[in-house]
Amino acid sequence: MGLETVSTNRAHGGTQGVYKHASSETGTEMEFSVFVPDHEEGAKLPVVFYLSGLTCSQANVTEKGEFRRACAELGLIFVAPDTSPRGEGVPDDAEGAYDFGLGAGFYVNATEAPFDRHYKMRDYIERELPDLIGAEFPADMDRVSIMGHSMGGHGALTIALRNPERYKAVSAFAPIVSPLNCPWGEKALTGYLGADRGAWREYDACALIEDGARLPEILVDQGTADNFLEGQLKPELLAEACAAADQSLTLRMQEGYDHSYFFISSFMADHLEWHAVRL
């Protein structure tokens, strides 16, 4: 599939790599990182996909997520893709804002010009990247889970809810639970999908649950000192949607934690242990 190795490093009894390839979905070169623990020859390991938030690339969690020790101990492959297509000719926010365009793909398939050409992050995450991981790494693609942070938490929840047969577990750190009901989501979904809010529902975790999507269980950690808690994240909306639908949700409000990787890294091992049990 034309996979190119950018770098590899030994870490925690495994190999941390960064790779790139020409994506047929986005029409651009895409980078991602993969941590593979040492394992017996011929073994296939379960896979956890991690989706990052606004302004991030795969580098943020790779450098600051503190996941490798837990993945090595639990025997998990950890895959972190980029958050948007990048490169010459890829459109960005006209005013250079951080919450739309490059670094802010929102894990949707854009339908509005000029973003509809390259912004196909839904298909990239749901189809192309898993196929690549299964072909190029010692991955058991029958044992796959997904997690994410903020915009990536939105991505993880919505992707799992749309594909419950594929993902054995889903969790999120400080997710955008309802893009239909926050400024980040309204800006992004209007720009990528147009003004018809009905078309947004498949990209909103609360709306998907209201419309009948179900998972065995959902785990969410949210810091109480998160600057975006009330205006953008609104975890109470997810709690209400899950309660009304009898959807199992563990929502843990973590006292004093903010939106940063200090928060994510504090609970990363706990999430990975939770995933490993279900994988």
mmCIF file of N, CA and C in Angstrom, residues 100-205:
data_model
loop_
_atom_site.group_PDB
_atom_site.id
_atom_site.type_symbol
_atom_site.label_atom_id
_atom_site.label_comp_id
_atom_site.label_asym_id
_atom_site.label_seq_id
_atom_site.Cartn_x
_atom_site.Cartn_y
_atom_site.Cartn_z
ATOM 1 N N PHE A 100 -11.354 25.195 12.672
ATOM 2 C CA PHE A 100 -11.921 24.775 11.392
ATOM 3 C C PHE A 100 -10.784 24.650 10.393
ATOM 4 N N GLY A 101 -10.878 23.670 9.504
ATOM 5 C CA GLY A 101 -9.850 23.501 8.490
ATOM 6 C C GLY A 101 -8.706 22.634 8.977
ATOM 7 N N LEU A 102 -7.476 23.012 8.657
ATOM 8 C CA LEU A 102 -6.310 22.198 8.994
ATOM 9 C C LEU A 102 -6.238 21.961 10.498
ATOM 10 N N GLY A 103 -6.069 20.700 10.884
ATOM 11 C CA GLY A 103 -6.039 20.333 12.286
ATOM 12 C C GLY A 103 -7.397 20.222 12.926
ATOM 13 N N ALA A 104 -8.453 20.361 12.131
ATOM 14 C CA ALA A 104 -9.814 20.386 12.687
ATOM 15 C C ALA A 104 -10.800 19.712 11.733
ATOM 16 N N GLY A 105 -10.489 18.487 11.329
ATOM 17 C CA GLY A 105 -11.338 17.794 10.355
ATOM 18 C C GLY A 105 -12.637 17.245 10.902
ATOM 19 N N PHE A 106 -12.779 17.186 12.224
ATOM 20 C CA PHE A 106 -14.001 16.753 12.904
ATOM 21 C C PHE A 106 -14.456 15.345 12.513
ATOM 22 N N TYR A 107 -13.598 14.578 11.830
ATOM 23 C CA TYR A 107 -13.886 13.183 11.513
ATOM 24 C C TYR A 107 -15.199 13.026 10.737
ATOM 25 N N VAL A 108 -15.411 13.936 9.790
ATOM 26 C CA VAL A 108 -16.591 13.901 8.930
ATOM 27 C C VAL A 108 -16.157 13.686 7.481
ATOM 28 N N ASN A 109 -17.108 13.320 6.643
ATOM 29 C CA ASN A 109 -16.947 13.394 5.192
ATOM 30 C C ASN A 109 -17.601 14.687 4.735
ATOM 31 N N ALA A 110 -16.799 15.677 4.393
ATOM 32 C CA ALA A 110 -17.340 16.972 3.993
ATOM 33 C C ALA A 110 -18.109 16.852 2.683
ATOM 34 N N THR A 111 -19.186 17.616 2.586
ATOM 35 C CA THR A 111 -20.000 17.654 1.368
ATOM 36 C C THR A 111 -20.029 19.042 0.738
ATOM 37 N N GLU A 112 -19.472 20.045 1.428
ATOM 38 C CA GLU A 112 -19.485 21.418 0.947
ATOM 39 C C GLU A 112 -18.148 21.775 0.307
ATOM 40 N N ALA A 113 -18.205 22.395 -0.870
ATOM 41 C CA ALA A 113 -16.987 22.887 -1.514
ATOM 42 C C ALA A 113 -16.400 24.045 -0.696
ATOM 43 N N PRO A 114 -15.081 24.180 -0.662
ATOM 44 C CA PRO A 114 -14.071 23.357 -1.336
ATOM 45 C C PRO A 114 -13.566 22.195 -0.497
ATOM 46 N N PHE A 115 -14.220 21.945 0.637
ATOM 47 C CA PHE A 115 -13.717 20.956 1.592
ATOM 48 C C PHE A 115 -14.056 19.524 1.192
ATOM 49 N N ASP A 116 -15.023 19.354 0.297
ATOM 50 C CA ASP A 116 -15.470 18.013 -0.068
ATOM 51 C C ASP A 116 -14.421 17.221 -0.838
ATOM 52 N N ARG A 117 -13.417 17.871 -1.370
ATOM 53 C CA ARG A 117 -12.391 17.160 -2.126
ATOM 54 C C ARG A 117 -11.455 16.372 -1.216
ATOM 55 N N HIS A 118 -11.012 16.980 -0.127
ATOM 56 C CA HIS A 118 -9.981 16.353 0.706
ATOM 57 C C HIS A 118 -10.461 15.925 2.094
ATOM 58 N N TYR A 119 -11.463 16.591 2.627
ATOM 59 C CA TYR A 119 -11.863 16.331 4.014
ATOM 60 C C TYR A 119 -12.796 15.127 4.090
ATOM 61 N N LYS A 120 -12.196 13.938 3.993
ATOM 62 C CA LYS A 120 -12.921 12.663 4.058
ATOM 63 C C LYS A 120 -12.396 11.858 5.249
ATOM 64 N N MET A 121 -12.331 12.508 6.399
ATOM 65 C CA MET A 121 -11.742 11.863 7.568
ATOM 66 C C MET A 121 -12.597 10.713 8.092
ATOM 67 N N ARG A 122 -13.891 10.758 7.905
ATOM 68 C CA ARG A 122 -14.729 9.632 8.322
ATOM 69 C C ARG A 122 -14.321 8.366 7.586
ATOM 70 N N ASP A 123 -14.277 8.419 6.274
ATOM 71 C CA ASP A 123 -13.911 7.230 5.508
ATOM 72 C C ASP A 123 -12.463 6.834 5.754
ATOM 73 N N TYR A 124 -11.610 7.817 5.975
ATOM 74 C CA TYR A 124 -10.211 7.504 6.249
ATOM 75 C C TYR A 124 -10.075 6.708 7.548
ATOM 76 N N ILE A 125 -10.757 7.145 8.602
ATOM 77 C CA ILE A 125 -10.648 6.478 9.907
ATOM 78 C C ILE A 125 -11.442 5.175 9.934
ATOM 79 N N GLU A 126 -12.608 5.165 9.326
ATOM 80 C CA GLU A 126 -13.461 3.979 9.399
ATOM 81 C C GLU A 126 -13.020 2.871 8.456
ATOM 82 N N ARG A 127 -12.386 3.207 7.337
ATOM 83 C CA ARG A 127 -12.111 2.187 6.320
ATOM 84 C C ARG A 127 -10.643 2.121 5.913
ATOM 85 N N GLU A 128 -10.114 3.226 5.396
ATOM 86 C CA GLU A 128 -8.790 3.138 4.787
ATOM 87 C C GLU A 128 -7.691 2.833 5.802
ATOM 88 N N LEU A 129 -7.631 3.565 6.889
ATOM 89 C CA LEU A 129 -6.572 3.345 7.863
ATOM 90 C C LEU A 129 -6.661 1.959 8.508
ATOM 91 N N PRO A 130 -7.841 1.485 8.939
ATOM 92 C CA PRO A 130 -7.887 0.110 9.468
ATOM 93 C C PRO A 130 -7.411 -0.941 8.465
ATOM 94 N N ASP A 131 -7.755 -0.785 7.201
ATOM 95 C CA ASP A 131 -7.279 -1.734 6.192
ATOM 96 C C ASP A 131 -5.754 -1.714 6.111
ATOM 97 N N LEU A 132 -5.178 -0.525 6.197
ATOM 98 C CA LEU A 132 -3.729 -0.387 6.137
ATOM 99 C C LEU A 132 -3.069 -1.010 7.362
ATOM 100 N N ILE A 133 -3.627 -0.752 8.525
ATOM 101 C CA ILE A 133 -3.075 -1.322 9.761
ATOM 102 C C ILE A 133 -3.135 -2.845 9.717
ATOM 103 N N GLY A 134 -4.250 -3.383 9.269
ATOM 104 C CA GLY A 134 -4.383 -4.830 9.182
ATOM 105 C C GLY A 134 -3.415 -5.466 8.207
ATOM 106 N N ALA A 135 -3.069 -4.745 7.147
ATOM 107 C CA ALA A 135 -2.179 -5.283 6.120
ATOM 108 C C ALA A 135 -0.708 -5.147 6.494
ATOM 109 N N GLU A 136 -0.338 -4.109 7.246
ATOM 110 C CA GLU A 136 1.067 -3.781 7.442
ATOM 111 C C GLU A 136 1.603 -4.064 8.848
ATOM 112 N N PHE A 137 0.742 -4.363 9.805
ATOM 113 C CA PHE A 137 1.168 -4.552 11.183
ATOM 114 C C PHE A 137 0.576 -5.844 11.740
ATOM 115 N N PRO A 138 1.139 -6.372 12.838
ATOM 116 C CA PRO A 138 0.637 -7.622 13.417
ATOM 117 C C PRO A 138 -0.648 -7.397 14.214
ATOM 118 N N ALA A 139 -1.669 -6.949 13.522
ATOM 119 C CA ALA A 139 -2.904 -6.485 14.159
ATOM 120 C C ALA A 139 -4.028 -7.501 13.971
ATOM 121 N N ASP A 140 -4.720 -7.788 15.064
ATOM 122 C CA ASP A 140 -5.935 -8.612 15.019
ATOM 123 C C ASP A 140 -7.110 -7.656 14.819
ATOM 124 N N MET A 141 -7.562 -7.523 13.589
ATOM 125 C CA MET A 141 -8.599 -6.548 13.284
ATOM 126 C C MET A 141 -10.002 -7.015 13.681
ATOM 127 N N ASP A 142 -10.091 -8.179 14.317
ATOM 128 C CA ASP A 142 -11.341 -8.599 14.951
ATOM 129 C C ASP A 142 -11.398 -8.155 16.403
ATOM 130 N N ARG A 143 -10.293 -7.590 16.899
ATOM 131 C CA ARG A 143 -10.242 -7.067 18.269
ATOM 132 C C ARG A 143 -9.751 -5.627 18.206
ATOM 133 N N VAL A 144 -10.692 -4.723 18.002
ATOM 134 C CA VAL A 144 -10.383 -3.318 17.784
ATOM 135 C C VAL A 144 -11.261 -2.464 18.698
ATOM 136 N N SER A 145 -10.672 -1.420 19.266
ATOM 137 C CA SER A 145 -11.441 -0.437 20.031
ATOM 138 C C SER A 145 -10.989 0.953 19.632
ATOM 139 N N ILE A 146 -11.682 1.960 20.176
ATOM 140 C CA ILE A 146 -11.402 3.343 19.757
ATOM 141 C C ILE A 146 -11.602 4.288 20.934
ATOM 142 N N MET A 147 -10.768 5.310 20.995
ATOM 143 C CA MET A 147 -10.854 6.306 22.046
ATOM 144 C C MET A 147 -10.397 7.645 21.470
ATOM 145 N N GLY A 148 -10.636 8.732 22.208
ATOM 146 C CA GLY A 148 -10.205 10.024 21.702
ATOM 147 C C GLY A 148 -10.405 11.124 22.717
ATOM 148 N N HIS A 149 -9.885 12.312 22.357
ATOM 149 C CA HIS A 149 -9.915 13.476 23.234
ATOM 150 C C HIS A 149 -10.580 14.651 22.531
ATOM 151 N N SER A 150 -11.541 15.292 23.198
ATOM 152 C CA SER A 150 -12.171 16.518 22.724
ATOM 153 C C SER A 150 -12.819 16.292 21.355
ATOM 154 N N MET A 151 -12.353 16.957 20.287
ATOM 155 C CA MET A 151 -12.866 16.650 18.950
ATOM 156 C C MET A 151 -12.665 15.184 18.623
ATOM 157 N N GLY A 152 -11.562 14.609 19.081
ATOM 158 C CA GLY A 152 -11.326 13.185 18.870
ATOM 159 C C GLY A 152 -12.242 12.303 19.703
ATOM 160 N N GLY A 153 -12.659 12.803 20.878
ATOM 161 C CA GLY A 153 -13.662 12.077 21.654
ATOM 162 C C GLY A 153 -14.983 12.043 20.920
ATOM 163 N N HIS A 154 -15.338 13.190 20.318
ATOM 164 C CA HIS A 154 -16.509 13.221 19.429
ATOM 165 C C HIS A 154 -16.364 12.195 18.316
ATOM 166 N N GLY A 155 -15.187 12.159 17.689
ATOM 167 C CA GLY A 155 -14.964 11.207 16.610
ATOM 168 C C GLY A 155 -15.088 9.769 17.075
ATOM 169 N N ALA A 156 -14.462 9.444 18.207
ATOM 170 C CA ALA A 156 -14.510 8.078 18.719
ATOM 171 C C ALA A 156 -15.938 7.644 19.042
ATOM 172 N N LEU A 157 -16.683 8.510 19.723
ATOM 173 C CA LEU A 157 -18.058 8.155 20.096
ATOM 174 C C LEU A 157 -18.935 7.959 18.865
ATOM 175 N N THR A 158 -18.863 8.876 17.913
ATOM 176 C CA THR A 158 -19.747 8.781 16.753
ATOM 177 C C THR A 158 -19.364 7.614 15.849
ATOM 178 N N ILE A 159 -18.073 7.385 15.673
ATOM 179 C CA ILE A 159 -17.637 6.257 14.842
ATOM 180 C C ILE A 159 -18.061 4.940 15.469
ATOM 181 N N ALA A 160 -17.891 4.803 16.780
ATOM 182 C CA ALA A 160 -18.310 3.568 17.443
ATOM 183 C C ALA A 160 -19.826 3.381 17.385
ATOM 184 N N LEU A 161 -20.570 4.461 17.589
ATOM 185 C CA LEU A 161 -22.037 4.357 17.552
ATOM 186 C C LEU A 161 -22.544 3.997 16.155
ATOM 187 N N ARG A 162 -21.854 4.441 15.119
ATOM 188 C CA ARG A 162 -22.257 4.089 13.754
ATOM 189 C C ARG A 162 -21.802 2.690 13.359
ATOM 190 N N ASN A 163 -20.816 2.142 14.078
ATOM 191 C CA ASN A 163 -20.242 0.838 13.719
ATOM 192 C C ASN A 163 -20.109 -0.052 14.951
ATOM 193 N N PRO A 164 -21.223 -0.332 15.635
ATOM 194 C CA PRO A 164 -21.107 -1.064 16.900
ATOM 195 C C PRO A 164 -20.583 -2.488 16.746
ATOM 196 N N GLU A 165 -20.724 -3.050 15.561
ATOM 197 C CA GLU A 165 -20.244 -4.415 15.347
ATOM 198 C C GLU A 165 -18.728 -4.476 15.198
ATOM 199 N N ARG A 166 -18.096 -3.345 14.948
ATOM 200 C CA ARG A 166 -16.658 -3.328 14.651
ATOM 201 C C ARG A 166 -15.807 -3.065 15.872
ATOM 202 N N TYR A 167 -16.303 -2.254 16.816
ATOM 203 C CA TYR A 167 -15.483 -1.809 17.935
ATOM 204 C C TYR A 167 -15.939 -2.476 19.225
ATOM 205 N N LYS A 168 -14.973 -3.103 19.904
ATOM 206 C CA LYS A 168 -15.278 -3.824 21.132
ATOM 207 C C LYS A 168 -15.444 -2.901 22.325
ATOM 208 N N ALA A 169 -14.900 -1.687 22.228
ATOM 209 C CA ALA A 169 -15.000 -0.737 23.335
ATOM 210 C C ALA A 169 -14.787 0.670 22.803
ATOM 211 N N VAL A 170 -15.312 1.657 23.536
ATOM 212 C CA VAL A 170 -15.099 3.071 23.195
ATOM 213 C C VAL A 170 -15.002 3.874 24.484
ATOM 214 N N SER A 171 -14.052 4.810 24.501
ATOM 215 C CA SER A 171 -13.943 5.722 25.633
ATOM 216 C C SER A 171 -13.488 7.075 25.129
ATOM 217 N N ALA A 172 -13.601 8.077 26.003
ATOM 218 C CA ALA A 172 -13.256 9.429 25.578
ATOM 219 C C ALA A 172 -12.801 10.264 26.768
ATOM 220 N N PHE A 173 -11.890 11.190 26.469
ATOM 221 C CA PHE A 173 -11.470 12.219 27.413
ATOM 222 C C PHE A 173 -12.087 13.540 26.962
ATOM 223 N N ALA A 174 -12.884 14.147 27.818
ATOM 224 C CA ALA A 174 -13.453 15.476 27.558
ATOM 225 C C ALA A 174 -14.000 15.614 26.139
ATOM 226 N N PRO A 175 -14.912 14.727 25.728
ATOM 227 C CA PRO A 175 -15.391 14.767 24.342
ATOM 228 C C PRO A 175 -16.366 15.913 24.081
ATOM 229 N N ILE A 176 -16.405 16.359 22.827
ATOM 230 C CA ILE A 176 -17.495 17.201 22.341
ATOM 231 C C ILE A 176 -18.676 16.264 22.112
ATOM 232 N N VAL A 177 -19.619 16.222 23.035
ATOM 233 C CA VAL A 177 -20.657 15.190 22.982
ATOM 234 C C VAL A 177 -21.787 15.530 22.030
ATOM 235 N N SER A 178 -21.965 16.836 21.734
ATOM 236 C CA SER A 178 -23.081 17.229 20.869
ATOM 237 C C SER A 178 -22.695 18.443 20.019
ATOM 238 N N PRO A 179 -22.054 18.210 18.868
ATOM 239 C CA PRO A 179 -21.732 19.327 17.979
ATOM 240 C C PRO A 179 -22.947 20.145 17.552
ATOM 241 N N LEU A 180 -24.122 19.556 17.591
ATOM 242 C CA LEU A 180 -25.346 20.290 17.290
ATOM 243 C C LEU A 180 -25.606 21.415 18.286
ATOM 244 N N ASN A 181 -24.971 21.325 19.458
ATOM 245 C CA ASN A 181 -25.301 22.241 20.544
ATOM 246 C C ASN A 181 -24.084 22.935 21.141
ATOM 247 N N CYS A 182 -23.088 23.222 20.313
ATOM 248 C CA CYS A 182 -21.945 23.988 20.810
ATOM 249 C C CYS A 182 -21.319 24.770 19.663
ATOM 250 N N PRO A 183 -20.655 25.877 19.958
ATOM 251 C CA PRO A 183 -20.094 26.726 18.901
ATOM 252 C C PRO A 183 -19.087 26.018 18.015
ATOM 253 N N TRP A 184 -18.188 25.212 18.596
ATOM 254 C CA TRP A 184 -17.234 24.475 17.766
ATOM 255 C C TRP A 184 -17.960 23.632 16.724
ATOM 256 N N GLY A 185 -18.943 22.877 17.186
ATOM 257 C CA GLY A 185 -19.654 21.975 16.291
ATOM 258 C C GLY A 185 -20.476 22.702 15.252
ATOM 259 N N GLU A 186 -21.155 23.757 15.666
ATOM 260 C CA GLU A 186 -21.986 24.497 14.714
ATOM 261 C C GLU A 186 -21.142 25.102 13.599
ATOM 262 N N LYS A 187 -19.976 25.639 13.950
ATOM 263 C CA LYS A 187 -19.095 26.198 12.924
ATOM 264 C C LYS A 187 -18.578 25.116 11.989
ATOM 265 N N ALA A 188 -18.086 24.032 12.552
ATOM 266 C CA ALA A 188 -17.477 22.986 11.740
ATOM 267 C C ALA A 188 -18.499 22.280 10.856
ATOM 268 N N LEU A 189 -19.617 21.894 11.420
ATOM 269 C CA LEU A 189 -20.582 21.134 10.637
ATOM 270 C C LEU A 189 -21.265 22.008 9.589
ATOM 271 N N THR A 190 -21.461 23.276 9.874
ATOM 272 C CA THR A 190 -21.981 24.174 8.841
ATOM 273 C C THR A 190 -20.991 24.265 7.682
ATOM 274 N N GLY A 191 -19.722 24.435 8.002
ATOM 275 C CA GLY A 191 -18.715 24.582 6.967
ATOM 276 C C GLY A 191 -18.483 23.332 6.150
ATOM 277 N N TYR A 192 -18.526 22.186 6.800
ATOM 278 C CA TYR A 192 -18.251 20.928 6.104
ATOM 279 C C TYR A 192 -19.487 20.297 5.470
ATOM 280 N N LEU A 193 -20.657 20.488 6.104
ATOM 281 C CA LEU A 193 -21.855 19.756 5.676
ATOM 282 C C LEU A 193 -22.983 20.649 5.180
ATOM 283 N N GLY A 194 -22.904 21.953 5.407
ATOM 284 C CA GLY A 194 -23.972 22.844 4.997
ATOM 285 C C GLY A 194 -24.947 23.135 6.115
ATOM 286 N N ALA A 195 -26.000 23.860 5.797
ATOM 287 C CA ALA A 195 -26.909 24.391 6.813
ATOM 288 C C ALA A 195 -27.986 23.412 7.270
ATOM 289 N N ASP A 196 -28.186 22.298 6.594
ATOM 290 C CA ASP A 196 -29.216 21.330 6.961
ATOM 291 C C ASP A 196 -28.779 20.567 8.204
ATOM 292 N N ARG A 197 -29.327 20.952 9.348
ATOM 293 C CA ARG A 197 -28.922 20.330 10.613
ATOM 294 C C ARG A 197 -29.314 18.858 10.694
ATOM 295 N N GLY A 198 -30.269 18.440 9.889
ATOM 296 C CA GLY A 198 -30.606 17.028 9.852
ATOM 297 C C GLY A 198 -29.441 16.175 9.382
ATOM 298 N N ALA A 199 -28.618 16.729 8.501
ATOM 299 C CA ALA A 199 -27.445 16.002 7.998
ATOM 300 C C ALA A 199 -26.339 15.914 9.036
ATOM 301 N N TRP A 200 -26.448 16.704 10.098
ATOM 302 C CA TRP A 200 -25.421 16.696 11.137
ATOM 303 C C TRP A 200 -25.597 15.548 12.127
ATOM 304 N N ARG A 201 -26.791 14.964 12.192
ATOM 305 C CA ARG A 201 -27.120 14.058 13.286
ATOM 306 C C ARG A 201 -26.215 12.825 13.335
ATOM 307 N N GLU A 202 -25.748 12.361 12.186
ATOM 308 C CA GLU A 202 -24.876 11.186 12.196
ATOM 309 C C GLU A 202 -23.477 11.520 12.716
ATOM 310 N N TYR A 203 -23.216 12.802 12.990
ATOM 311 C CA TYR A 203 -21.955 13.227 13.567
ATOM 312 C C TYR A 203 -22.139 13.815 14.962
ATOM 313 N N ASP A 204 -23.175 13.435 15.634
ATOM 314 C CA ASP A 204 -23.479 13.926 16.979
ATOM 315 C C ASP A 204 -23.822 12.723 17.851
ATOM 316 N N ALA A 205 -23.015 12.457 18.884
ATOM 317 C CA ALA A 205 -23.212 11.262 19.700
ATOM 318 C C ALA A 205 -24.587 11.247 20.363
#
